[in-house]
mmCIF file of C-alpha atoms in Angstrom:
data_model
loop_
_atom_site.group_PDB
_atom_site.id
_atom_site.type_symbol
_atom_site.label_atom_id
_atom_site.label_comp_id
_atom_site.label_asym_id
_atom_site.label_seq_id
_atom_site.Cartn_x
_atom_site.Cartn_y
_atom_site.Cartn_z
ATOM 1 C CA VAL A 41 29.892 -107.488 155.862
ATOM 2 C CA ILE A 42 32.895 -105.146 155.571
ATOM 3 C CA HIS A 43 30.633 -102.119 156.010
ATOM 4 C CA ASN A 44 29.073 -103.596 159.163
ATOM 5 C CA PHE A 45 32.507 -104.443 160.538
ATOM 6 C CA LYS A 46 33.708 -100.863 159.907
ATOM 7 C CA MET A 47 30.624 -99.525 161.708
ATOM 8 C CA MET A 48 31.267 -101.816 164.685
ATOM 9 C CA VAL A 49 34.850 -100.548 164.945
ATOM 10 C CA LYS A 50 33.602 -96.955 164.708
ATOM 11 C CA TYR A 51 31.010 -97.501 167.441
ATOM 12 C CA PHE A 52 33.550 -99.313 169.624
ATOM 13 C CA GLU A 53 35.878 -96.320 169.439
ATOM 14 C CA GLU A 54 33.025 -93.896 170.152
ATOM 15 C CA ILE A 55 32.011 -95.860 173.263
ATOM 16 C CA ASN A 56 35.605 -96.176 174.442
ATOM 17 C CA ASP A 57 36.201 -92.427 174.112
ATOM 18 C CA GLN A 58 32.867 -91.303 175.510
ATOM 19 C CA GLU A 59 33.022 -88.912 178.480
ATOM 20 C CA ASP A 60 30.240 -90.345 180.596
ATOM 21 C CA LYS A 61 30.106 -91.404 184.238
ATOM 22 C CA ALA A 62 28.308 -94.679 183.506
ATOM 23 C CA ILE A 63 30.830 -95.632 180.810
ATOM 24 C CA TYR A 64 33.730 -94.740 183.097
ATOM 25 C CA SER A 65 32.178 -96.901 185.820
ATOM 26 C CA LEU A 66 31.758 -99.870 183.494
ATOM 27 C CA LYS A 67 35.458 -99.765 182.592
ATOM 28 C CA TYR A 68 36.369 -100.974 186.105
ATOM 29 C CA LEU A 69 34.519 -104.263 185.610
ATOM 30 C CA THR A 70 36.655 -107.354 185.190
ATOM 31 C CA HIS A 71 34.627 -108.331 182.098
ATOM 32 C CA ASP A 72 34.198 -105.665 179.405
ATOM 33 C CA VAL A 73 33.122 -107.793 176.461
ATOM 34 C CA PHE A 74 29.477 -107.915 177.598
ATOM 35 C CA TRP A 75 28.651 -104.244 178.189
ATOM 36 C CA LYS A 76 30.629 -103.082 175.162
ATOM 37 C CA SER A 77 28.894 -105.620 172.925
ATOM 38 C CA ILE A 78 25.491 -104.499 174.220
ATOM 39 C CA LEU A 79 26.191 -100.801 173.591
ATOM 40 C CA ILE A 80 27.606 -101.541 170.129
ATOM 41 C CA THR A 81 24.459 -103.548 169.358
ATOM 42 C CA ALA A 82 22.289 -100.603 170.450
ATOM 43 C CA LYS A 83 24.269 -98.249 168.215
ATOM 44 C CA MET A 84 23.960 -100.676 165.294
ATOM 45 C CA GLU A 85 20.188 -100.618 165.897
ATOM 46 C CA ASN A 86 20.217 -96.793 165.732
ATOM 47 C CA TRP A 87 19.410 -96.027 169.361
ATOM 48 C CA ASN A 88 19.648 -92.286 169.987
ATOM 49 C CA ASP A 89 22.014 -90.617 172.478
ATOM 50 C CA SER A 90 19.479 -90.296 175.309
ATOM 51 C CA GLN A 91 18.534 -93.979 174.971
ATOM 52 C CA LEU A 92 22.205 -94.967 175.028
ATOM 53 C CA ILE A 93 22.839 -92.892 178.167
ATOM 54 C CA GLU A 94 19.948 -94.598 179.956
ATOM 55 C CA LEU A 95 21.098 -98.001 178.733
ATOM 56 C CA GLY A 96 24.589 -97.290 180.114
ATOM 57 C CA LYS A 97 23.119 -96.460 183.526
ATOM 58 C CA LEU A 98 21.024 -99.619 183.455
ATOM 59 C CA LEU A 99 24.065 -101.765 182.595
ATOM 60 C CA ARG A 100 26.057 -100.126 185.397
ATOM 61 C CA LYS A 101 23.286 -101.013 187.861
ATOM 62 C CA PHE A 102 23.013 -104.589 186.575
ATOM 63 C CA TYR A 103 26.712 -105.446 186.484
ATOM 64 C CA TYR A 104 27.679 -103.725 189.725
ATOM 65 C CA LEU A 105 24.872 -105.315 191.708
ATOM 66 C CA TYR A 106 25.929 -108.777 190.542
ATOM 67 C CA TRP A 107 29.580 -107.902 191.216
ATOM 68 C CA ILE A 108 28.913 -106.665 194.756
ATOM 69 C CA ALA A 109 26.682 -109.698 195.349
ATOM 70 C CA GLU A 110 29.801 -111.693 194.370
ATOM 71 C CA TYR A 111 28.178 -113.754 191.671
ATOM 72 C CA THR A 112 30.377 -115.265 188.963
ATOM 73 C CA THR A 113 30.399 -114.350 185.270
ATOM 74 C CA THR A 114 28.107 -117.313 184.604
ATOM 75 C CA LYS A 115 25.228 -115.437 186.256
ATOM 76 C CA ILE A 116 25.484 -112.425 183.949
ATOM 77 C CA LYS A 117 26.494 -114.103 180.689
ATOM 78 C CA GLN A 118 23.094 -115.344 179.521
ATOM 79 C CA THR A 119 21.306 -112.153 180.525
ATOM 80 C CA SER A 120 23.915 -110.156 178.581
ATOM 81 C CA PHE A 121 23.187 -112.245 175.481
ATOM 82 C CA ASN A 122 19.454 -111.784 176.111
ATOM 83 C CA ILE A 123 19.823 -107.987 176.269
ATOM 84 C CA MET A 124 21.542 -108.001 172.873
ATOM 85 C CA GLY A 125 18.709 -110.168 171.539
ATOM 86 C CA TRP A 126 16.029 -107.855 172.948
ATOM 87 C CA ILE A 127 17.703 -104.842 171.349
ATOM 88 C CA LYS A 128 17.867 -106.597 167.974
ATOM 89 C CA ASN A 129 14.200 -107.590 168.342
ATOM 90 C CA LYS A 130 13.258 -103.921 168.826
ATOM 91 C CA LYS A 131 12.323 -104.211 172.504
ATOM 92 C CA ASP A 132 12.330 -100.832 174.241
ATOM 93 C CA LEU A 133 14.292 -99.772 177.309
ATOM 94 C CA ASN A 134 11.359 -100.266 179.685
ATOM 95 C CA TYR A 135 11.028 -103.883 178.565
ATOM 96 C CA ILE A 136 14.745 -104.481 179.197
ATOM 97 C CA LYS A 137 14.518 -102.781 182.626
ATOM 98 C CA ASP A 138 11.607 -105.016 183.618
ATOM 99 C CA GLU A 139 13.447 -108.160 182.530
ATOM 100 C CA ILE A 140 16.591 -107.175 184.432
ATOM 101 C CA ASN A 141 14.625 -106.309 187.566
ATOM 102 C CA GLN A 142 12.906 -109.687 187.379
ATOM 103 C CA LYS A 143 16.309 -111.372 187.086
ATOM 104 C CA LEU A 144 17.542 -109.444 190.156
ATOM 105 C CA ILE A 145 14.540 -110.709 192.117
ATOM 106 C CA GLU A 146 14.984 -114.316 190.976
ATOM 107 C CA ASP A 147 18.642 -114.354 191.998
ATOM 108 C CA LYS A 148 18.001 -112.509 195.299
ATOM 109 C CA VAL A 149 20.712 -110.054 194.292
ATOM 110 C CA ILE A 150 19.603 -107.060 196.358
ATOM 111 C CA GLN A 151 19.547 -109.089 199.589
ATOM 112 C CA LYS A 152 23.089 -110.304 198.917
ATOM 113 C CA VAL A 153 24.285 -106.777 198.097
ATOM 114 C CA ILE A 154 22.824 -105.354 201.306
ATOM 115 C CA ARG A 155 24.409 -108.157 203.308
ATOM 116 C CA ASN A 156 27.829 -107.604 201.717
ATOM 117 C CA LEU A 157 27.703 -103.823 202.139
ATOM 118 C CA ASN A 158 27.051 -104.278 205.846
ATOM 119 C CA GLU A 159 30.161 -106.415 206.153
ATOM 120 C CA PRO A 160 33.830 -105.331 205.953
ATOM 121 C CA ILE A 161 34.510 -104.558 202.273
ATOM 122 C CA TYR A 162 38.149 -103.475 202.442
ATOM 123 C CA GLY A 163 40.155 -105.802 200.228
ATOM 124 C CA SER A 164 37.249 -106.849 198.007
ATOM 125 C CA ARG A 165 37.797 -106.442 194.249
ATOM 126 C CA TRP A 166 34.888 -104.035 193.942
ATOM 127 C CA CYS A 167 35.774 -101.829 196.926
ATOM 128 C CA ALA A 168 37.756 -99.159 195.049
ATOM 129 C CA PRO A 169 35.422 -99.116 192.001
ATOM 130 C CA LEU A 170 32.432 -98.665 194.307
ATOM 131 C CA LEU A 171 34.133 -95.748 196.072
ATOM 132 C CA ILE A 172 34.892 -94.255 192.650
ATOM 133 C CA LEU A 173 31.192 -94.518 191.763
ATOM 134 C CA ILE A 174 30.428 -92.473 194.878
ATOM 135 C CA GLU A 175 33.049 -89.953 193.736
ATOM 136 C CA TYR A 176 31.427 -89.698 190.297
ATOM 137 C CA LYS A 177 28.024 -89.233 191.924
ATOM 138 C CA GLN A 178 29.344 -86.226 193.855
ATOM 139 C CA THR A 179 31.125 -84.693 190.852
ATOM 140 C CA ASP A 180 29.483 -82.040 188.719
ATOM 141 C CA ASN A 181 28.661 -83.209 185.185
ATOM 142 C CA SER A 182 30.625 -80.290 183.731
ATOM 143 C CA ASN A 183 33.849 -81.595 185.307
ATOM 144 C CA ILE A 184 33.953 -85.305 184.505
ATOM 145 C CA ASN A 185 37.329 -87.021 184.491
ATOM 146 C CA TYR A 186 38.119 -90.716 184.328
ATOM 147 C CA ILE A 187 39.700 -91.856 187.601
ATOM 148 C CA LYS A 188 42.438 -94.389 186.956
ATOM 149 C CA LEU A 189 42.797 -97.411 189.205
ATOM 150 C CA ASP A 190 46.550 -97.259 189.671
ATOM 151 C CA ASN A 191 49.207 -97.169 192.380
ATOM 152 C CA PHE A 192 48.575 -93.473 193.041
ATOM 153 C CA LEU A 193 45.007 -94.149 194.149
ATOM 154 C CA ASN A 194 44.689 -95.486 197.675
ATOM 155 C CA ILE A 195 41.838 -96.508 199.934
ATOM 156 C CA GLU A 196 42.069 -94.404 203.064
ATOM 157 C CA HIS A 197 40.734 -95.505 206.454
ATOM 158 C CA ILE A 198 39.153 -92.503 208.179
ATOM 159 C CA LEU A 199 39.389 -94.255 211.543
ATOM 160 C CA PRO A 200 42.967 -95.483 210.937
ATOM 161 C CA GLN A 201 44.023 -99.102 211.038
ATOM 162 C CA GLY A 202 46.582 -98.202 213.693
ATOM 163 C CA TYR A 203 43.991 -96.530 215.941
ATOM 164 C CA LYS A 204 45.036 -98.573 218.993
ATOM 165 C CA LYS A 205 48.340 -96.681 219.225
ATOM 166 C CA ILE A 206 46.757 -93.217 219.137
ATOM 167 C CA LYS A 207 45.187 -91.556 222.171
ATOM 168 C CA TYR A 208 42.858 -89.323 220.124
ATOM 169 C CA TRP A 209 41.122 -92.261 218.408
ATOM 170 C CA ASN A 210 41.022 -94.406 221.549
ATOM 171 C CA GLU A 211 39.128 -91.649 223.333
ATOM 172 C CA LEU A 212 36.520 -91.645 220.558
ATOM 173 C CA PHE A 213 35.975 -95.384 220.140
ATOM 174 C CA ILE A 214 36.122 -98.428 222.346
ATOM 175 C CA PRO A 215 37.900 -101.337 220.599
ATOM 176 C CA GLU A 216 34.666 -103.236 219.851
ATOM 177 C CA GLU A 217 33.137 -100.201 218.098
ATOM 178 C CA ALA A 218 36.336 -99.501 216.199
ATOM 179 C CA GLU A 219 36.686 -103.069 214.917
ATOM 180 C CA ASN A 220 33.039 -103.108 213.800
ATOM 181 C CA ILE A 221 33.441 -100.074 211.533
ATOM 182 C CA LEU A 222 37.127 -100.194 210.597
ATOM 183 C CA ASN A 223 36.823 -101.893 207.187
ATOM 184 C CA THR A 224 33.229 -100.974 206.335
ATOM 185 C CA ILE A 225 32.287 -98.639 203.482
ATOM 186 C CA GLY A 226 31.402 -95.762 205.828
ATOM 187 C CA ASN A 227 34.973 -95.628 207.095
ATOM 188 C CA LEU A 228 36.641 -95.683 203.676
ATOM 189 C CA THR A 229 37.401 -92.984 201.121
ATOM 190 C CA LEU A 230 39.773 -92.481 198.196
ATOM 191 C CA LEU A 231 42.964 -90.434 198.296
ATOM 192 C CA SER A 232 46.061 -90.078 196.163
ATOM 193 C CA GLY A 233 49.150 -91.793 197.538
ATOM 194 C CA LYS A 234 50.732 -88.575 198.805
ATOM 195 C CA LYS A 235 47.560 -87.428 200.562
ATOM 196 C CA ASN A 236 47.001 -90.891 202.001
ATOM 197 C CA ILE A 237 50.395 -90.755 203.701
ATOM 198 C CA GLY A 238 49.681 -87.211 204.870
ATOM 199 C CA ALA A 239 46.348 -88.150 206.437
ATOM 200 C CA SER A 240 47.627 -91.343 208.027
ATOM 201 C CA ASN A 241 46.724 -91.439 211.741
ATOM 202 C CA LYS A 242 45.889 -87.754 212.218
ATOM 203 C CA PRO A 243 42.824 -86.530 214.190
ATOM 204 C CA PHE A 244 39.648 -86.221 212.132
ATOM 205 C CA LYS A 245 39.679 -82.409 211.820
ATOM 206 C CA GLU A 246 43.167 -82.526 210.342
ATOM 207 C CA LYS A 247 42.214 -85.385 208.047
ATOM 208 C CA LEU A 248 39.194 -83.399 206.870
ATOM 209 C CA GLU A 249 41.415 -80.569 205.640
ATOM 210 C CA ILE A 250 43.487 -83.091 203.652
ATOM 211 C CA TYR A 251 40.298 -84.631 202.220
ATOM 212 C CA LYS A 252 39.099 -81.197 201.112
#
């Protein structure tokens, strides 16, 4: 028992310190007990590194889709327990993928995600983490750094919230168009606090230089 406990602590620390985009992404979830328990279980069952990387990506897909669909923890709890059970029962990754995909279909998750992503997302709990996922996707694997969700990280409106007061933006968009896109994902990006202030209400070409 003591040996197993020591191994669990060791694997927990390894997962926590791992430099991996999927692991970084999972750390933004409001519930970390499920994905960490699943990865520890896989390590206890001697899954190799490539299997663990794929499992991490699968868990990121599963938990983020349910998060963006705005389901509660109740919806993911039982499936999380099931995944641990499947791993212990020597089920392979393809089996787990199929089961998760079936669960996504049953709960109509994809439809809800698409609907929510076509609505204003600014202010939602998953807005900044989702934008960080996009950032990770665009970052080279040789230069991976964990992006902290803190007061220095701000969500920047490309078309600014105060567009009505600025001639440049009013010449580009009529109010109806502007309101339709203002708080959608296509109009949002991440900037540090200083850069966010610098970009503010500037014309797009000037903002682009700050973004670069």
